[in-house]
Amino acid sequence: MAYHNPDGVMIGLEIHVQLNKLNTKMFCGCSTKYHNDEPNSHVCPVCLGLPGSLPVINEKAVEAAMKIGLALNCEIVPQTQFHRKNYYYPDLPKGFQTTQYDFPIASEGKVFIEGEDGEHVIGITRAHMEEDPGRLLHIGSIDKSKGTMIDYNRSGMALIEIVSEPDMRSPKEARRFLDKLRNIIEYLDVCDTTLEGAMRFDANVSIGGGSRAEVKNISSHKGAERALLFEIVRQKNLLRRGGTVVQETRHFDEARGVTISLRTKEQEHDYRYFPEPDLVPMRVADRTAKVAETLPELPDAKRERFTKEYGMADMHAKALTSEIRTADFYEEVAAKIDAKICTPWVADVLKGELNYRDLTVESFKVDDMVEIIEMVTQDKITEKSAVDVIRAILDSGGSATDIVKEKGLIKVEDDVVSTAVLEVIKENEAAVTDYLGGKEQSLNFLVGQVMKKTRGRADAVQAREMVLASLNK
Ligand code: ZN
Ligand code: MN
C-alpha cells in the first residue's frame, strides 16, 4: 500500500500497560490498590529491593500477559525467562529492573487501525512482562526541579510493555493506534485504564530515514499526538537549517507542549542484561491453548457481529463497540427493543449527548433507555421530548418516568389535537385566507398556534398534516 508520506515520518510506540486489576504485584503479595492511599504504604522487602528478599512470579500476571499477546495476534513463546536490566535510578531500589529480554512472552503480532487511506496494519514487535519502578514526583518541571519525592507504592506493579514497529506515518495514526490498543485492553479486563499511570507511552520518531529520537513521559493519547506533532516540526526545522537529528532521549513537558533533550540515547548493551538468577525459566507452552479459550470477543469481531446480528451500518457498529461498556449497554437494550429502532437512539442520540458532556454510558440506566424508546414507539411522547428526557437525566438525574410526568411531556390525544386544529382555523380567518391565496408561510403560523394550544405536546409533523387536511377541505 502506498502512503502519502512525503517527509518519510516513521513513528513507533512503546506502551506500558499496568495490570492494576490484579490483586497483587508482579513478584510480591503487596496490594495493587494503592491509588488513594498514603505514599509508601503498599511496600514489602521484595518491592523495596531489600537484601535477601526473593521474588515469586504472579501466575495471574502471566495469564494476563498471554491474553494481551494473543489479543494482539502475537506468537506466544513456549518458554520465557526473566532478565535483569541494570541501571541506577532512585525509582529502582534494587539497581536493576526485572524484565524480559531474549524471550519475551509474546512477539510478532499485529493490530488493525483505520489509516488515512483505508485499513492499516501496525506490526507489534513484542510484548514483554516487567515490573514497574517507583514513582518520582518532581517539584516543578523536570529540568528545573529543586527537589524530588519518591513513592514506592507503584514499585513492583506488573507491567506489560508493548513495542510496535515504526509503522505509523502521522501523529493522528499514532493516536488511532493508541485508541485501538486501549479498546482491546479494556475488552480484556486486565487494566482499569482510567487510573493514574495505567497506560504510559514512549514514542520513537524519525524523518526520512534519519536517526530517531525517543520521547518519554507521555501520559495521554492527546499528549501523544501533541508530543509527536512538536517533535516532527522540531526535526524538520533542524534538517532545514542543515543540522542533523541525533539519537537521544527527550522528555515531553505536557504543560508546555514541548520535548526537552534529557540525554543522548544509551545503547541496549549498556544495560548489561543477564538472566535473572532468582527466577527459573518458565514454560508456558502447555497453557497457551487454555488461556486462548478465555479470551473474550474482541473489538473487531464484535463490530462485525453487530453489523450482521443487528443489521446496522458499520458506522453504528464502530461507535457502539469503541468501548466495551457501550457495547454491553447496547446489547441489553437490544434484548428488549427491536434493533432497528434502538440502534440510532443509542449510537447517535445517547452517545452524542454523552460525548457532548464528556460522560460515559455508566451515567445512564438501561431501563431508562428502554422506557424512553418504548414511550416513543407507543406514541406517548414525541421524539423531541425523548431527547429532552435524555438530556434532563444526564444533567440532573432522575428517572425517565418522573421526568416525563414532571415536565408534562405525555403527548396529547389525537382528538385533542384535532379539536385544537379546528379552533385555530376558526380563530385565524386572516391566516387561512392568506394560505388559500398562496401565502405558504401562513401554514407555519397556523401549526405554531396548534402547538401553542397543546402546550408543545402535540407531534409537530402530525399537527402540520392535520392542519393541511383541514385547510384542503
Ligand atoms: Zn511488595
Ligand atoms: Mn519498560
PDB file of N, CA and C in Angstrom, residues 193-281:
ATOM      1  N   THR A 193      -8.058   1.469  32.748  1.00  0.00           N
ATOM      2  CA  THR A 193      -7.269   2.488  32.040  1.00  0.00           C
ATOM      3  C   THR A 193      -7.541   3.896  32.547  1.00  0.00           C
ATOM      4  N   THR A 194      -8.543   4.041  33.428  1.00  0.00           N
ATOM      5  CA  THR A 194      -8.836   5.391  33.919  1.00  0.00           C
ATOM      6  C   THR A 194      -7.959   5.774  35.111  1.00  0.00           C
ATOM      7  N   LEU A 195      -7.268   4.797  35.704  1.00  0.00           N
ATOM      8  CA  LEU A 195      -6.431   5.111  36.865  1.00  0.00           C
ATOM      9  C   LEU A 195      -5.141   5.812  36.448  1.00  0.00           C
ATOM     10  N   GLU A 196      -4.650   6.663  37.324  1.00  0.00           N
ATOM     11  CA  GLU A 196      -3.409   7.382  37.073  1.00  0.00           C
ATOM     12  C   GLU A 196      -2.274   6.398  36.762  1.00  0.00           C
ATOM     13  N   GLY A 197      -1.556   6.645  35.673  1.00  0.00           N
ATOM     14  CA  GLY A 197      -0.398   5.816  35.350  1.00  0.00           C
ATOM     15  C   GLY A 197      -0.726   4.453  34.765  1.00  0.00           C
ATOM     16  N   ALA A 198      -1.998   4.205  34.418  1.00  0.00           N
ATOM     17  CA  ALA A 198      -2.396   2.881  33.921  1.00  0.00           C
ATOM     18  C   ALA A 198      -1.778   2.568  32.567  1.00  0.00           C
ATOM     19  N   MET A 199      -1.692   3.571  31.709  1.00  0.00           N
ATOM     20  CA  MET A 199      -1.048   3.380  30.407  1.00  0.00           C
ATOM     21  C   MET A 199      -0.089   4.539  30.193  1.00  0.00           C
ATOM     22  N   ARG A 200       1.175   4.220  29.887  1.00  0.00           N
ATOM     23  CA  ARG A 200       2.175   5.277  29.681  1.00  0.00           C
ATOM     24  C   ARG A 200       2.905   4.998  28.377  1.00  0.00           C
ATOM     25  N   PHE A 201       3.264   6.065  27.703  1.00  0.00           N
ATOM     26  CA  PHE A 201       3.756   5.899  26.343  1.00  0.00           C
ATOM     27  C   PHE A 201       5.123   6.540  26.128  1.00  0.00           C
ATOM     28  N   ASP A 202       5.945   5.855  25.317  1.00  0.00           N
ATOM     29  CA  ASP A 202       7.166   6.446  24.788  1.00  0.00           C
ATOM     30  C   ASP A 202       7.036   6.343  23.277  1.00  0.00           C
ATOM     31  N   ALA A 203       7.594   7.307  22.574  1.00  0.00           N
ATOM     32  CA  ALA A 203       7.485   7.279  21.116  1.00  0.00           C
ATOM     33  C   ALA A 203       8.864   7.411  20.482  1.00  0.00           C
ATOM     34  N   ASN A 204       9.082   6.697  19.376  1.00  0.00           N
ATOM     35  CA  ASN A 204      10.284   6.865  18.565  1.00  0.00           C
ATOM     36  C   ASN A 204       9.875   7.595  17.302  1.00  0.00           C
ATOM     37  N   VAL A 205      10.592   8.643  16.969  1.00  0.00           N
ATOM     38  CA  VAL A 205      10.240   9.413  15.778  1.00  0.00           C
ATOM     39  C   VAL A 205      11.471   9.630  14.925  1.00  0.00           C
ATOM     40  N   SER A 206      11.357   9.373  13.624  1.00  0.00           N
ATOM     41  CA  SER A 206      12.432   9.727  12.707  1.00  0.00           C
ATOM     42  C   SER A 206      11.818  10.267  11.423  1.00  0.00           C
ATOM     43  N   ILE A 207      12.644  10.983  10.686  1.00  0.00           N
ATOM     44  CA  ILE A 207      12.192  11.584   9.430  1.00  0.00           C
ATOM     45  C   ILE A 207      13.168  11.199   8.329  1.00  0.00           C
ATOM     46  N   GLY A 208      12.633  10.756   7.199  1.00  0.00           N
ATOM     47  CA  GLY A 208      13.459  10.484   6.024  1.00  0.00           C
ATOM     48  C   GLY A 208      14.617   9.532   6.283  1.00  0.00           C
ATOM     49  N   GLY A 209      14.386   8.545   7.132  1.00  0.00           N
ATOM     50  CA  GLY A 209      15.415   7.538   7.370  1.00  0.00           C
ATOM     51  C   GLY A 209      16.559   8.014   8.268  1.00  0.00           C
ATOM     52  N   GLY A 210      16.396   9.175   8.894  1.00  0.00           N
ATOM     53  CA  GLY A 210      17.447   9.686   9.775  1.00  0.00           C
ATOM     54  C   GLY A 210      17.406   9.032  11.153  1.00  0.00           C
ATOM     55  N   SER A 211      18.236   9.541  12.062  1.00  0.00           N
ATOM     56  CA  SER A 211      18.265   8.991  13.420  1.00  0.00           C
ATOM     57  C   SER A 211      16.935   9.239  14.113  1.00  0.00           C
ATOM     58  N   ARG A 212      16.633   8.383  15.070  1.00  0.00           N
ATOM     59  CA  ARG A 212      15.352   8.566  15.742  1.00  0.00           C
ATOM     60  C   ARG A 212      15.565   9.131  17.136  1.00  0.00           C
ATOM     61  N   ALA A 213      14.619   9.972  17.510  1.00  0.00           N
ATOM     62  CA  ALA A 213      14.623  10.491  18.871  1.00  0.00           C
ATOM     63  C   ALA A 213      13.548   9.741  19.639  1.00  0.00           C
ATOM     64  N   GLU A 214      13.824   9.449  20.883  1.00  0.00           N
ATOM     65  CA  GLU A 214      12.834   8.789  21.713  1.00  0.00           C
ATOM     66  C   GLU A 214      12.224   9.819  22.652  1.00  0.00           C
ATOM     67  N   VAL A 215      10.898   9.907  22.646  1.00  0.00           N
ATOM     68  CA  VAL A 215      10.219  10.864  23.511  1.00  0.00           C
ATOM     69  C   VAL A 215       9.554  10.108  24.655  1.00  0.00           C
ATOM     70  N   LYS A 216       9.940  10.471  25.868  1.00  0.00           N
ATOM     71  CA  LYS A 216       9.404   9.774  27.041  1.00  0.00           C
ATOM     72  C   LYS A 216       8.403  10.636  27.797  1.00  0.00           C
ATOM     73  N   ASN A 217       7.748  10.012  28.772  1.00  0.00           N
ATOM     74  CA  ASN A 217       6.837  10.730  29.666  1.00  0.00           C
ATOM     75  C   ASN A 217       5.563  11.226  29.001  1.00  0.00           C
ATOM     76  N   ILE A 218       4.988  10.410  28.134  1.00  0.00           N
ATOM     77  CA  ILE A 218       3.709  10.792  27.555  1.00  0.00           C
ATOM     78  C   ILE A 218       2.642  10.027  28.323  1.00  0.00           C
ATOM     79  N   SER A 219       1.615  10.757  28.806  1.00  0.00           N
ATOM     80  CA  SER A 219       0.675  10.060  29.683  1.00  0.00           C
ATOM     81  C   SER A 219      -0.755  10.011  29.162  1.00  0.00           C
ATOM     82  N   SER A 220      -1.005  10.616  28.000  1.00  0.00           N
ATOM     83  CA  SER A 220      -2.366  10.526  27.465  1.00  0.00           C
ATOM     84  C   SER A 220      -2.305  10.416  25.940  1.00  0.00           C
ATOM     85  N   HIS A 221      -3.427   9.988  25.354  1.00  0.00           N
ATOM     86  CA  HIS A 221      -3.474   9.843  23.895  1.00  0.00           C
ATOM     87  C   HIS A 221      -3.357  11.200  23.216  1.00  0.00           C
ATOM     88  N   LYS A 222      -3.997  12.190  23.832  1.00  0.00           N
ATOM     89  CA  LYS A 222      -3.932  13.536  23.288  1.00  0.00           C
ATOM     90  C   LYS A 222      -2.495  14.056  23.420  1.00  0.00           C
ATOM     91  N   GLY A 223      -1.876  13.760  24.581  1.00  0.00           N
ATOM     92  CA  GLY A 223      -0.489  14.157  24.807  1.00  0.00           C
ATOM     93  C   GLY A 223       0.427  13.523  23.771  1.00  0.00           C
ATOM     94  N   ALA A 224       0.155  12.271  23.408  1.00  0.00           N
ATOM     95  CA  ALA A 224       0.989  11.583  22.413  1.00  0.00           C
ATOM     96  C   ALA A 224       0.920  12.322  21.083  1.00  0.00           C
ATOM     97  N   GLU A 225      -0.293  12.697  20.698  1.00  0.00           N
ATOM     98  CA  GLU A 225      -0.455  13.395  19.420  1.00  0.00           C
ATOM     99  C   GLU A 225       0.287  14.730  19.443  1.00  0.00           C
ATOM    100  N   ARG A 226       0.166  15.448  20.560  1.00  0.00           N
ATOM    101  CA  ARG A 226       0.826  16.764  20.668  1.00  0.00           C
ATOM    102  C   ARG A 226       2.342  16.617  20.697  1.00  0.00           C
ATOM    103  N   ALA A 227       2.852  15.647  21.472  1.00  0.00           N
ATOM    104  CA  ALA A 227       4.290  15.446  21.580  1.00  0.00           C
ATOM    105  C   ALA A 227       4.873  15.110  20.204  1.00  0.00           C
ATOM    106  N   LEU A 228       4.150  14.262  19.447  1.00  0.00           N
ATOM    107  CA  LEU A 228       4.640  13.848  18.133  1.00  0.00           C
ATOM    108  C   LEU A 228       4.618  15.007  17.143  1.00  0.00           C
ATOM    109  N   LEU A 229       3.536  15.805  17.189  1.00  0.00           N
ATOM    110  CA  LEU A 229       3.457  16.970  16.302  1.00  0.00           C
ATOM    111  C   LEU A 229       4.640  17.896  16.569  1.00  0.00           C
ATOM    112  N   PHE A 230       4.911  18.149  17.848  1.00  0.00           N
ATOM    113  CA  PHE A 230       6.025  19.030  18.209  1.00  0.00           C
ATOM    114  C   PHE A 230       7.341  18.446  17.719  1.00  0.00           C
ATOM    115  N   GLU A 231       7.548  17.157  17.985  1.00  0.00           N
ATOM    116  CA  GLU A 231       8.822  16.519  17.671  1.00  0.00           C
ATOM    117  C   GLU A 231       9.076  16.487  16.165  1.00  0.00           C
ATOM    118  N   ILE A 232       8.032  16.271  15.367  1.00  0.00           N
ATOM    119  CA  ILE A 232       8.202  16.232  13.909  1.00  0.00           C
ATOM    120  C   ILE A 232       8.607  17.620  13.389  1.00  0.00           C
ATOM    121  N   VAL A 233       7.942  18.647  13.907  1.00  0.00           N
ATOM    122  CA  VAL A 233       8.284  20.010  13.485  1.00  0.00           C
ATOM    123  C   VAL A 233       9.715  20.343  13.917  1.00  0.00           C
ATOM    124  N   ARG A 234      10.083  19.951  15.120  1.00  0.00           N
ATOM    125  CA  ARG A 234      11.436  20.222  15.618  1.00  0.00           C
ATOM    126  C   ARG A 234      12.477  19.584  14.696  1.00  0.00           C
ATOM    127  N   GLN A 235      12.257  18.319  14.339  1.00  0.00           N
ATOM    128  CA  GLN A 235      13.226  17.624  13.481  1.00  0.00           C
ATOM    129  C   GLN A 235      13.275  18.235  12.078  1.00  0.00           C
ATOM    130  N   LYS A 236      12.087  18.595  11.548  1.00  0.00           N
ATOM    131  CA  LYS A 236      12.045  19.202  10.207  1.00  0.00           C
ATOM    132  C   LYS A 236      12.823  20.503  10.178  1.00  0.00           C
ATOM    133  N   ASN A 237      12.604  21.347  11.206  1.00  0.00           N
ATOM    134  CA  ASN A 237      13.300  22.629  11.265  1.00  0.00           C
ATOM    135  C   ASN A 237      14.805  22.438  11.372  1.00  0.00           C
ATOM    136  N   LEU A 238      15.191  21.451  12.168  1.00  0.00           N
ATOM    137  CA  LEU A 238      16.611  21.157  12.349  1.00  0.00           C
ATOM    138  C   LEU A 238      17.247  20.762  11.012  1.00  0.00           C
ATOM    139  N   LEU A 239      16.552  19.889  10.257  1.00  0.00           N
ATOM    140  CA  LEU A 239      17.080  19.437   8.968  1.00  0.00           C
ATOM    141  C   LEU A 239      17.119  20.586   7.958  1.00  0.00           C
ATOM    142  N   ARG A 240      16.091  21.429   8.014  1.00  0.00           N
ATOM    143  CA  ARG A 240      16.014  22.555   7.081  1.00  0.00           C
ATOM    144  C   ARG A 240      17.198  23.500   7.291  1.00  0.00           C
ATOM    145  N   ARG A 241      17.625  23.651   8.533  1.00  0.00           N
ATOM    146  CA  ARG A 241      18.745  24.546   8.831  1.00  0.00           C
ATOM    147  C   ARG A 241      20.090  23.865   8.615  1.00  0.00           C
ATOM    148  N   GLY A 242      20.059  22.654   8.066  1.00  0.00           N
ATOM    149  CA  GLY A 242      21.321  21.963   7.777  1.00  0.00           C
ATOM    150  C   GLY A 242      21.861  21.153   8.943  1.00  0.00           C
ATOM    151  N   GLY A 243      21.092  21.039  10.021  1.00  0.00           N
ATOM    152  CA  GLY A 243      21.546  20.264  11.177  1.00  0.00           C
ATOM    153  C   GLY A 243      21.230  18.783  10.989  1.00  0.00           C
ATOM    154  N   THR A 244      21.619  17.968  11.964  1.00  0.00           N
ATOM    155  CA  THR A 244      21.264  16.553  11.917  1.00  0.00           C
ATOM    156  C   THR A 244      20.545  16.176  13.217  1.00  0.00           C
ATOM    157  N   VAL A 245      19.643  15.228  13.077  1.00  0.00           N
ATOM    158  CA  VAL A 245      18.925  14.726  14.249  1.00  0.00           C
ATOM    159  C   VAL A 245      19.824  13.691  14.910  1.00  0.00           C
ATOM    160  N   VAL A 246      20.062  13.846  16.192  1.00  0.00           N
ATOM    161  CA  VAL A 246      20.888  12.848  16.883  1.00  0.00           C
ATOM    162  C   VAL A 246      19.999  11.873  17.640  1.00  0.00           C
ATOM    163  N   GLN A 247      20.511  10.665  17.820  1.00  0.00           N
ATOM    164  CA  GLN A 247      19.763   9.684  18.600  1.00  0.00           C
ATOM    165  C   GLN A 247      19.832  10.099  20.063  1.00  0.00           C
ATOM    166  N   GLU A 248      18.697  10.391  20.634  1.00  0.00           N
ATOM    167  CA  GLU A 248      18.695  10.872  22.004  1.00  0.00           C
ATOM    168  C   GLU A 248      17.346  10.574  22.663  1.00  0.00           C
ATOM    169  N   THR A 249      17.331  10.731  23.985  1.00  0.00           N
ATOM    170  CA  THR A 249      16.096  10.582  24.739  1.00  0.00           C
ATOM    171  C   THR A 249      15.602  11.965  25.100  1.00  0.00           C
ATOM    172  N   ARG A 250      14.346  12.232  24.784  1.00  0.00           N
ATOM    173  CA  ARG A 250      13.766  13.534  25.093  1.00  0.00           C
ATOM    174  C   ARG A 250      12.569  13.352  26.011  1.00  0.00           C
ATOM    175  N   HIS A 251      12.280  14.365  26.772  1.00  0.00           N
ATOM    176  CA  HIS A 251      11.215  14.325  27.769  1.00  0.00           C
ATOM    177  C   HIS A 251      10.094  15.230  27.297  1.00  0.00           C
ATOM    178  N   PHE A 252       8.868  14.736  27.330  1.00  0.00           N
ATOM    179  CA  PHE A 252       7.737  15.572  26.922  1.00  0.00           C
ATOM    180  C   PHE A 252       7.229  16.345  28.123  1.00  0.00           C
ATOM    181  N   ASP A 253       7.260  17.651  28.008  1.00  0.00           N
ATOM    182  CA  ASP A 253       6.716  18.514  29.058  1.00  0.00           C
ATOM    183  C   ASP A 253       5.283  18.842  28.669  1.00  0.00           C
ATOM    184  N   GLU A 254       4.348  18.134  29.296  1.00  0.00           N
ATOM    185  CA  GLU A 254       2.944  18.238  28.889  1.00  0.00           C
ATOM    186  C   GLU A 254       2.399  19.659  29.055  1.00  0.00           C
ATOM    187  N   ALA A 255       2.797  20.310  30.147  1.00  0.00           N
ATOM    188  CA  ALA A 255       2.273  21.650  30.416  1.00  0.00           C
ATOM    189  C   ALA A 255       2.695  22.641  29.328  1.00  0.00           C
ATOM    190  N   ARG A 256       3.954  22.505  28.888  1.00  0.00           N
ATOM    191  CA  ARG A 256       4.454  23.446  27.890  1.00  0.00           C
ATOM    192  C   ARG A 256       4.274  22.945  26.458  1.00  0.00           C
ATOM    193  N   GLY A 257       3.979  21.646  26.317  1.00  0.00           N
ATOM    194  CA  GLY A 257       3.777  21.077  24.982  1.00  0.00           C
ATOM    195  C   GLY A 257       5.054  20.973  24.171  1.00  0.00           C
ATOM    196  N   VAL A 258       6.210  20.832  24.851  1.00  0.00           N
ATOM    197  CA  VAL A 258       7.482  20.744  24.123  1.00  0.00           C
ATOM    198  C   VAL A 258       8.246  19.497  24.570  1.00  0.00           C
ATOM    199  N   THR A 259       9.216  19.075  23.757  1.00  0.00           N
ATOM    200  CA  THR A 259      10.101  17.991  24.180  1.00  0.00           C
ATOM    201  C   THR A 259      11.471  18.589  24.497  1.00  0.00           C
ATOM    202  N   ILE A 260      12.094  18.051  25.551  1.00  0.00           N
ATOM    203  CA  ILE A 260      13.371  18.587  26.026  1.00  0.00           C
ATOM    204  C   ILE A 260      14.403  17.472  25.978  1.00  0.00           C
ATOM    205  N   SER A 261      15.637  17.786  25.530  1.00  0.00           N
ATOM    206  CA  SER A 261      16.671  16.751  25.487  1.00  0.00           C
ATOM    207  C   SER A 261      17.060  16.344  26.912  1.00  0.00           C
ATOM    208  N   LEU A 262      17.051  15.037  27.191  1.00  0.00           N
ATOM    209  CA  LEU A 262      17.443  14.554  28.515  1.00  0.00           C
ATOM    210  C   LEU A 262      18.864  14.018  28.476  1.00  0.00           C
ATOM    211  N   ARG A 263      19.127  13.142  27.514  1.00  0.00           N
ATOM    212  CA  ARG A 263      20.447  12.520  27.430  1.00  0.00           C
ATOM    213  C   ARG A 263      20.575  11.889  26.063  1.00  0.00           C
ATOM    214  N   THR A 264      21.819  11.763  25.577  1.00  0.00           N
ATOM    215  CA  THR A 264      21.972  11.045  24.322  1.00  0.00           C
ATOM    216  C   THR A 264      21.652   9.584  24.617  1.00  0.00           C
ATOM    217  N   LYS A 265      21.004   8.978  23.666  1.00  0.00           N
ATOM    218  CA  LYS A 265      20.393   7.675  23.902  1.00  0.00           C
ATOM    219  C   LYS A 265      21.421   6.598  24.211  1.00  0.00           C
ATOM    220  N   GLU A 266      21.161   5.902  25.314  1.00  0.00           N
ATOM    221  CA  GLU A 266      22.011   4.780  25.667  1.00  0.00           C
ATOM    222  C   GLU A 266      21.745   3.622  24.717  1.00  0.00           C
ATOM    223  N   GLN A 267      22.694   2.702  24.612  1.00  0.00           N
ATOM    224  CA  GLN A 267      22.517   1.517  23.768  1.00  0.00           C
ATOM    225  C   GLN A 267      22.015   0.375  24.645  1.00  0.00           C
ATOM    226  N   GLU A 268      21.386  -0.587  23.995  1.00  0.00           N
ATOM    227  CA  GLU A 268      20.848  -1.740  24.752  1.00  0.00           C
ATOM    228  C   GLU A 268      21.923  -2.413  25.599  1.00  0.00           C
ATOM    229  N   HIS A 269      23.128  -2.572  25.000  1.00  0.00           N
ATOM    230  CA  HIS A 269      24.145  -3.328  25.734  1.00  0.00           C
ATOM    231  C   HIS A 269      24.644  -2.582  26.973  1.00  0.00           C
ATOM    232  N   ASP A 270      24.339  -1.290  27.048  1.00  0.00           N
ATOM    233  CA  ASP A 270      24.742  -0.545  28.238  1.00  0.00           C
ATOM    234  C   ASP A 270      24.046  -1.055  29.503  1.00  0.00           C
ATOM    235  N   TYR A 271      22.929  -1.734  29.319  1.00  0.00           N
ATOM    236  CA  TYR A 271      22.156  -2.185  30.474  1.00  0.00           C
ATOM    237  C   TYR A 271      22.655  -3.495  31.075  1.00  0.00           C
ATOM    238  N   ARG A 272      23.633  -4.119  30.413  1.00  0.00           N
ATOM    239  CA  ARG A 272      24.196  -5.365  30.955  1.00  0.00           C
ATOM    240  C   ARG A 272      23.099  -6.358  31.344  1.00  0.00           C
ATOM    241  N   TYR A 273      22.224  -6.611  30.384  1.00  0.00           N
ATOM    242  CA  TYR A 273      21.162  -7.592  30.651  1.00  0.00           C
ATOM    243  C   TYR A 273      21.782  -8.946  30.976  1.00  0.00           C
ATOM    244  N   PHE A 274      21.275  -9.619  31.972  1.00  0.00           N
ATOM    245  CA  PHE A 274      21.651 -11.022  32.169  1.00  0.00           C
ATOM    246  C   PHE A 274      20.491 -11.758  32.817  1.00  0.00           C
ATOM    247  N   PRO A 275      20.427 -13.088  32.631  1.00  0.00           N
ATOM    248  CA  PRO A 275      19.279 -13.842  33.134  1.00  0.00           C
ATOM    249  C   PRO A 275      19.120 -13.669  34.643  1.00  0.00           C
ATOM    250  N   GLU A 276      17.889 -13.490  35.072  1.00  0.00           N
ATOM    251  CA  GLU A 276      17.588 -13.317  36.498  1.00  0.00           C
ATOM    252  C   GLU A 276      17.867 -14.626  37.234  1.00  0.00           C
ATOM    253  N   PRO A 277      18.894 -14.672  38.080  1.00  0.00           N
ATOM    254  CA  PRO A 277      19.252 -15.936  38.722  1.00  0.00           C
ATOM    255  C   PRO A 277      18.231 -16.390  39.783  1.00  0.00           C
ATOM    256  N   ASP A 278      17.374 -15.464  40.243  1.00  0.00           N
ATOM    257  CA  ASP A 278      16.400 -15.831  41.277  1.00  0.00           C
ATOM    258  C   ASP A 278      15.101 -16.417  40.706  1.00  0.00           C
ATOM    259  N   LEU A 279      14.991 -16.428  39.380  1.00  0.00           N
ATOM    260  CA  LEU A 279      13.769 -16.980  38.773  1.00  0.00           C
ATOM    261  C   LEU A 279      14.146 -17.950  37.666  1.00  0.00           C
ATOM    262  N   VAL A 280      13.643 -19.156  37.734  1.00  0.00           N
ATOM    263  CA  VAL A 280      13.975 -20.143  36.696  1.00  0.00           C
ATOM    264  C   VAL A 280      13.162 -19.848  35.439  1.00  0.00           C
ATOM    265  N   PRO A 281      13.652 -20.311  34.274  1.00  0.00           N
ATOM    266  CA  PRO A 281      12.851 -20.140  33.053  1.00  0.00           C
ATOM    267  C   PRO A 281      11.457 -20.750  33.255  1.00  0.00           C
TER     268      PRO A 281
END
